[in-house]
Short mmCIF file of C-alpha atoms and ligand atoms in Angstrom, two decimals:
data_model
loop_
_atom_site.label_atom_id
_atom_site.label_comp_id
_atom_site.label_asym_id
_atom_site.label_seq_id
_atom_site.Cartn_x
_atom_site.Cartn_y
_atom_site.Cartn_z
CA UNK D 1 13.48 37.72 -51.15
CA UNK D 2 12.63 36.61 -48.09
CA UNK D 3 16.00 36.66 -46.38
CA UNK D 4 16.69 40.31 -47.17
CA UNK D 5 14.30 40.92 -44.35
CA UNK D 6 16.23 38.82 -41.59
CA UNK D 7 19.09 40.90 -43.19
CA UNK D 8 18.13 44.11 -42.51
CA UNK D 9 16.62 43.59 -39.27
CA UNK D 10 13.44 41.72 -39.97
CA UNK D 11 12.57 38.80 -37.92
CA UNK D 12 15.20 36.13 -37.41
CA UNK D 13 15.59 32.73 -39.19
CA UNK D 14 13.97 29.34 -37.28
CA UNK D 15 17.50 28.62 -36.53
CA UNK D 16 19.17 31.65 -35.38
CA UNK D 17 19.01 32.11 -31.94
CA UNK D 18 16.91 34.93 -30.10
CA UNK D 19 18.51 37.37 -28.01
CA UNK D 20 17.18 37.86 -24.81
CA UNK D 21 15.97 41.49 -25.58
CA UNK D 22 13.56 40.00 -28.36
CA UNK D 23 11.95 37.82 -25.83
CA UNK D 24 8.13 37.54 -26.90
CA UNK D 25 5.74 38.81 -24.33
CA UNK D 26 2.31 36.85 -25.29
CA UNK D 27 -0.21 39.57 -24.07
CA UNK D 28 1.48 42.20 -26.66
CA UNK D 29 1.34 38.76 -29.31
CA UNK D 30 -2.46 38.61 -28.96
CA UNK D 31 -2.76 42.43 -29.44
CA UNK D 32 -1.06 41.87 -32.38
CA UNK D 33 -2.94 38.64 -34.08
CA UNK D 34 -6.45 40.39 -33.57
CA UNK D 35 -5.92 43.73 -34.60
CA UNK D 36 -7.23 44.09 -37.44
CA UNK D 37 -4.42 47.07 -38.10
CA UNK D 38 -1.45 45.46 -37.02
CA UNK D 39 -1.05 41.32 -37.38
CA UNK D 40 -4.73 41.11 -39.14
CA UNK D 41 -4.66 37.17 -38.57
CA UNK D 42 -8.50 37.54 -37.91
CA UNK D 43 -9.14 38.22 -41.34
CA UNK D 44 -8.31 34.64 -41.69
CA UNK D 45 -8.48 33.24 -38.75
CA UNK D 46 -10.51 32.09 -35.66
CA UNK D 47 -8.61 32.79 -32.57
CA UNK D 48 -9.46 32.23 -29.00
CA UNK D 49 -11.22 34.99 -27.35
CA UNK D 50 -12.44 36.31 -30.89
CA UNK D 51 -15.89 36.15 -31.41
CA UNK D 52 -16.42 34.11 -34.63
CA UNK D 53 -18.60 36.96 -36.25
CA UNK D 54 -15.62 38.75 -36.19
CA UNK D 55 -13.03 36.29 -37.45
CA UNK D 56 -11.92 34.69 -40.54
CA UNK D 57 -12.65 31.24 -41.70
CA UNK D 58 -10.15 31.25 -44.62
CA UNK D 59 -7.13 29.33 -42.16
CA UNK D 60 -7.46 26.75 -39.88
CA UNK D 61 -8.93 27.82 -36.03
CA UNK D 62 -5.85 28.78 -34.21
CA UNK D 63 -6.96 27.08 -31.10
CA UNK D 64 -5.03 24.32 -30.08
CA UNK D 65 -2.27 25.56 -32.32
CA UNK D 66 0.81 25.82 -29.69
CA UNK D 67 0.20 22.04 -29.08
CA UNK D 68 -0.09 20.77 -32.82
CA UNK D 69 3.29 22.97 -33.28
CA UNK D 70 6.97 23.69 -31.50
CA UNK D 71 8.03 27.44 -31.60
CA UNK D 72 10.36 26.86 -34.31
CA UNK D 73 7.74 24.74 -36.72
CA UNK D 74 5.16 28.10 -35.46
CA UNK D 75 8.12 30.27 -36.73
CA UNK D 76 8.22 28.85 -40.15
CA UNK D 77 4.97 28.46 -40.58
CA UNK D 78 4.34 32.21 -39.80
CA UNK D 79 7.11 33.37 -41.81
CA UNK D 80 7.00 31.53 -44.79
CA UNK D 81 3.49 29.69 -45.44
CA UNK D 82 4.67 28.95 -49.25
CA UNK D 83 6.71 26.42 -47.60
CA UNK D 84 3.94 24.39 -46.86
CA UNK D 85 1.48 25.31 -49.47
CA UNK D 86 2.56 27.31 -52.60
CA UNK D 87 -0.18 28.40 -53.86
CA UNK D 88 -1.37 29.21 -49.83
CA UNK D 89 -3.35 32.81 -49.69
CA UNK D 90 -1.59 33.42 -46.11
CA UNK D 91 1.05 36.61 -46.57
CA UNK D 92 4.14 36.04 -45.28
CA UNK D 93 4.02 39.26 -42.71
CA UNK D 94 8.28 39.49 -43.37
CA UNK D 95 7.78 39.89 -47.18
CA UNK D 96 8.44 43.06 -48.94
CA UNK D 97 8.94 41.51 -52.71
CA UNK D 98 6.58 40.15 -55.32
CA UNK D 99 3.90 41.99 -53.70
CA UNK D 100 1.00 43.64 -55.68
CA UNK D 101 -0.48 47.12 -55.27
CA UNK D 102 1.55 48.13 -51.98
CA UNK D 103 0.56 51.43 -50.74
CA UNK D 104 3.33 53.93 -50.80
CA UNK D 105 3.85 54.16 -47.31
CA UNK D 106 4.42 50.52 -46.95
CA UNK D 107 6.49 50.01 -49.64
CA UNK D 108 9.70 47.65 -48.57
CA UNK D 109 8.58 47.66 -45.19
CA UNK D 110 7.35 44.28 -43.33
CA UNK D 111 3.85 43.82 -41.74
CA UNK D 112 5.72 42.79 -38.36
CA UNK D 113 9.11 43.88 -37.46
CA UNK D 114 11.32 40.83 -35.42
CA UNK D 115 9.96 42.24 -31.89
CA UNK D 116 6.82 41.49 -33.37
CA UNK D 117 7.10 38.56 -34.34
CA UNK D 118 8.64 37.30 -31.13
CA UNK D 119 5.71 38.40 -29.54
CA UNK D 120 3.45 36.77 -32.04
CA UNK D 121 4.78 33.38 -31.26
CA UNK D 122 5.01 33.52 -28.01
CA UNK D 123 1.03 34.11 -27.54
CA UNK D 124 0.81 31.01 -30.50
CA UNK D 125 2.44 28.97 -27.92
CA UNK D 126 0.17 29.70 -25.28
CA UNK D 127 -2.62 28.18 -27.46
CA UNK D 128 -2.69 24.93 -26.23
C1 LIG P 1 -5.47 35.98 -45.99
C2 LIG P 1 -5.78 34.76 -44.94
C3 LIG P 1 -4.57 34.50 -44.01
C4 LIG P 1 -4.01 35.61 -42.88
C5 LIG P 1 -4.10 37.41 -43.61
C6 LIG P 1 -3.34 35.05 -42.13
N1 LIG P 1 -3.34 33.42 -42.24
FE1 LIG P 1 -2.39 31.93 -41.39
N2 LIG P 1 -3.15 30.70 -42.45
C7 LIG P 1 -3.97 30.75 -43.71
C8 LIG P 1 -4.45 29.73 -44.45
C9 LIG P 1 -4.93 29.50 -45.48
C10 LIG P 1 -3.51 28.62 -43.63
C11 LIG P 1 -3.96 27.01 -43.90
C12 LIG P 1 -2.24 26.41 -44.78
C13 LIG P 1 -2.49 27.29 -45.79
O1 LIG P 1 -3.10 26.53 -47.09
O2 LIG P 1 -1.59 28.15 -46.46
C14 LIG P 1 -3.00 29.03 -42.59
C15 LIG P 1 -2.12 28.87 -41.85
C16 LIG P 1 -1.38 29.10 -40.37
C17 LIG P 1 -0.97 28.82 -39.44
C18 LIG P 1 -0.93 27.08 -39.38
C19 LIG P 1 -1.86 26.51 -38.79
C20 LIG P 1 -1.62 24.94 -38.56
O3 LIG P 1 -2.51 24.53 -37.81
O4 LIG P 1 -0.68 24.50 -38.95
C21 LIG P 1 -0.56 29.42 -38.49
C22 LIG P 1 0.18 29.22 -37.54
C23 LIG P 1 -0.76 30.41 -38.96
N3 LIG P 1 -1.59 30.75 -40.37
C24 LIG P 1 -0.56 31.71 -38.61
C25 LIG P 1 -1.42 33.00 -38.98
C26 LIG P 1 -0.78 34.44 -38.00
C27 LIG P 1 -0.14 34.58 -36.66
C28 LIG P 1 -1.58 35.36 -38.95
C29 LIG P 1 -1.25 36.64 -38.60
C30 LIG P 1 0.28 37.40 -38.88
C31 LIG P 1 -1.99 34.87 -40.21
N4 LIG P 1 -1.76 33.15 -39.90
C32 LIG P 1 -2.64 35.33 -41.52
C33 LIG P 1 -4.92 32.18 -43.98
C34 LIG P 1 -3.91 33.07 -43.48
#
Protein backbone atom coordinates (compact mmCIF):
# COMPACT_ATOMS: atom_id res chain seq x y z
CA UNK A 1 0.00 0.00 0.00
CA UNK A 2 1.11 3.52 -0.69
CA UNK A 3 1.35 4.57 2.95
CA UNK A 4 3.89 1.83 3.58
CA UNK A 5 6.30 3.61 1.24
CA UNK A 6 5.96 6.78 3.32
CA UNK A 7 6.59 4.89 6.55
CA UNK A 8 9.79 3.26 5.35
CA UNK A 9 11.39 6.48 4.23
CA UNK A 10 9.50 7.18 1.04
CA UNK A 11 7.99 10.56 0.24
CA UNK A 12 6.09 12.35 2.95
CA UNK A 13 2.33 12.52 2.86
CA UNK A 14 0.78 15.82 1.81
CA UNK A 15 0.22 17.06 5.36
CA UNK A 16 3.57 16.06 6.85
CA UNK A 17 6.01 18.92 7.46
CA UNK A 18 9.01 18.77 5.14
CA UNK A 19 12.35 18.70 6.99
CA UNK A 20 14.75 21.43 5.87
CA UNK A 21 17.13 18.77 4.62
CA UNK A 22 14.52 17.80 2.05
CA UNK A 23 14.07 21.23 0.47
CA UNK A 24 13.54 20.63 -3.22
CA UNK A 25 15.95 21.66 -5.94
CA UNK A 26 14.04 22.64 -9.10
CA UNK A 27 17.05 22.11 -11.38
CA UNK A 28 17.39 18.52 -10.22
CA UNK A 29 13.62 18.20 -10.44
CA UNK A 30 13.66 19.13 -14.11
CA UNK A 31 16.40 16.58 -14.75
CA UNK A 32 14.32 13.90 -13.02
CA UNK A 33 11.14 14.75 -14.95
CA UNK A 34 12.81 14.89 -18.35
CA UNK A 35 15.00 11.84 -17.89
CA UNK A 36 13.90 8.72 -19.72
CA UNK A 37 15.63 6.56 -17.16
CA UNK A 38 14.74 8.33 -13.87
CA UNK A 39 11.37 10.11 -13.67
CA UNK A 40 9.98 9.08 -17.05
CA UNK A 41 7.39 11.89 -16.93
CA UNK A 42 8.10 12.91 -20.54
CA UNK A 43 6.91 9.53 -21.75
CA UNK A 44 3.36 10.85 -21.21
CA UNK A 45 3.62 14.62 -20.67
CA UNK A 46 4.68 17.56 -22.78
CA UNK A 47 7.11 19.58 -20.67
CA UNK A 48 8.47 23.09 -21.29
CA UNK A 49 11.91 22.88 -22.87
CA UNK A 50 11.44 19.41 -24.34
CA UNK A 51 10.65 19.25 -28.08
CA UNK A 52 7.14 17.92 -28.70
CA UNK A 53 8.58 15.08 -30.79
CA UNK A 54 10.35 13.81 -27.66
CA UNK A 55 7.37 14.10 -25.29
CA UNK A 56 4.25 12.06 -24.80
CA UNK A 57 0.64 13.11 -25.19
CA UNK A 58 -1.16 10.66 -22.89
CA UNK A 59 -1.22 13.16 -20.03
CA UNK A 60 -1.90 16.91 -19.97
CA UNK A 61 0.83 19.37 -20.96
CA UNK A 62 2.64 20.28 -17.75
CA UNK A 63 3.17 23.89 -18.89
CA UNK A 64 1.36 26.11 -16.38
CA UNK A 65 0.74 23.28 -13.92
CA UNK A 66 2.39 25.33 -11.14
CA UNK A 67 -0.24 28.02 -11.65
CA UNK A 68 -3.09 25.52 -11.67
CA UNK A 69 -2.17 23.73 -8.44
CA UNK A 70 -0.59 24.49 -5.05
CA UNK A 71 2.44 22.46 -3.98
CA UNK A 72 0.20 20.30 -1.77
CA UNK A 73 -2.14 19.63 -4.69
CA UNK A 74 0.80 18.84 -6.99
CA UNK A 75 2.11 16.39 -4.39
CA UNK A 76 -1.22 14.62 -4.24
CA UNK A 77 -1.58 14.46 -8.02
CA UNK A 78 1.92 13.13 -8.53
CA UNK A 79 2.01 10.64 -5.66
CA UNK A 80 -1.61 9.47 -5.70
CA UNK A 81 -2.95 9.92 -9.26
CA UNK A 82 -5.61 7.27 -8.68
CA UNK A 83 -7.36 9.63 -6.24
CA UNK A 84 -8.33 11.79 -9.21
CA UNK A 85 -9.04 9.04 -11.72
CA UNK A 86 -9.43 5.47 -10.48
CA UNK A 87 -8.57 4.23 -13.96
CA UNK A 88 -5.58 6.50 -14.45
CA UNK A 89 -2.69 5.27 -16.55
CA UNK A 90 -0.29 7.47 -14.57
CA UNK A 91 1.88 5.31 -12.31
CA UNK A 92 2.58 6.60 -8.81
CA UNK A 93 6.36 7.01 -8.49
CA UNK A 94 6.16 5.85 -4.87
CA UNK A 95 3.93 2.80 -5.22
CA UNK A 96 5.57 -0.56 -4.80
CA UNK A 97 2.55 -2.88 -4.58
CA UNK A 98 -0.04 -4.01 -7.07
CA UNK A 99 2.40 -3.75 -9.98
CA UNK A 100 2.90 -6.35 -12.69
CA UNK A 101 6.07 -7.75 -14.25
CA UNK A 102 8.44 -5.67 -12.13
CA UNK A 103 12.13 -6.26 -12.90
CA UNK A 104 13.82 -8.16 -10.08
CA UNK A 105 16.23 -5.29 -9.41
CA UNK A 106 13.30 -2.91 -8.85
CA UNK A 107 11.12 -5.22 -6.76
CA UNK A 108 9.83 -3.40 -3.64
CA UNK A 109 11.64 -0.16 -4.55
CA UNK A 110 9.75 3.04 -5.41
CA UNK A 111 10.71 4.79 -8.66
CA UNK A 112 11.63 7.98 -6.78
CA UNK A 113 12.89 8.57 -3.24
CA UNK A 114 11.73 11.34 -0.88
CA UNK A 115 14.41 13.82 -1.98
CA UNK A 116 13.64 13.25 -5.66
CA UNK A 117 9.95 13.86 -5.00
CA UNK A 118 10.71 17.21 -3.32
CA UNK A 119 12.99 18.18 -6.24
CA UNK A 120 10.25 17.28 -8.70
CA UNK A 121 7.61 19.30 -6.82
CA UNK A 122 9.94 22.32 -6.60
CA UNK A 123 10.35 22.20 -10.37
CA UNK A 124 6.61 21.69 -11.07
CA UNK A 125 5.94 24.79 -8.92
CA UNK A 126 8.07 26.87 -11.31
CA UNK A 127 5.86 25.98 -14.31
CA UNK A 128 3.60 29.03 -14.12
C1 LIG B 1 1.90 6.51 -18.32
C2 LIG B 1 1.65 7.93 -18.50
C3 LIG B 1 2.07 8.91 -17.43
C4 LIG B 1 3.30 9.04 -16.81
C5 LIG B 1 4.55 8.17 -16.99
C6 LIG B 1 3.19 10.20 -15.95
N1 LIG B 1 1.95 10.75 -16.04
FE1 LIG B 1 1.29 12.40 -15.06
N2 LIG B 1 -0.57 12.15 -15.83
C7 LIG B 1 -0.92 11.20 -16.77
C8 LIG B 1 -2.33 11.37 -17.11
C9 LIG B 1 -3.11 10.53 -18.12
C10 LIG B 1 -2.81 12.45 -16.34
C11 LIG B 1 -4.22 13.04 -16.32
C12 LIG B 1 -5.00 12.60 -15.12
C13 LIG B 1 -5.43 11.17 -15.22
O1 LIG B 1 -6.30 10.82 -16.01
O2 LIG B 1 -4.83 10.36 -14.51
C14 LIG B 1 -1.68 12.91 -15.54
C15 LIG B 1 -1.73 13.99 -14.67
C16 LIG B 1 -0.63 14.58 -14.08
C17 LIG B 1 -0.66 15.80 -13.32
C18 LIG B 1 -1.87 16.69 -13.09
C19 LIG B 1 -1.89 17.68 -14.24
C20 LIG B 1 -2.99 18.71 -14.19
O3 LIG B 1 -2.95 19.60 -15.05
O4 LIG B 1 -3.84 18.64 -13.31
C21 LIG B 1 0.61 16.06 -12.91
C22 LIG B 1 1.11 17.22 -12.08
C23 LIG B 1 1.43 14.97 -13.41
N3 LIG B 1 0.64 14.09 -14.12
C24 LIG B 1 2.80 14.88 -13.21
C25 LIG B 1 3.57 13.79 -13.60
C26 LIG B 1 4.95 13.63 -13.24
C27 LIG B 1 5.76 14.66 -12.44
C28 LIG B 1 5.37 12.44 -13.77
C29 LIG B 1 6.70 11.77 -13.63
C30 LIG B 1 7.12 11.45 -12.28
C31 LIG B 1 4.22 11.86 -14.47
N4 LIG B 1 3.16 12.72 -14.33
C32 LIG B 1 4.24 10.65 -15.15
C33 LIG B 1 -0.08 10.25 -17.32
C34 LIG B 1 1.23 10.01 -16.93
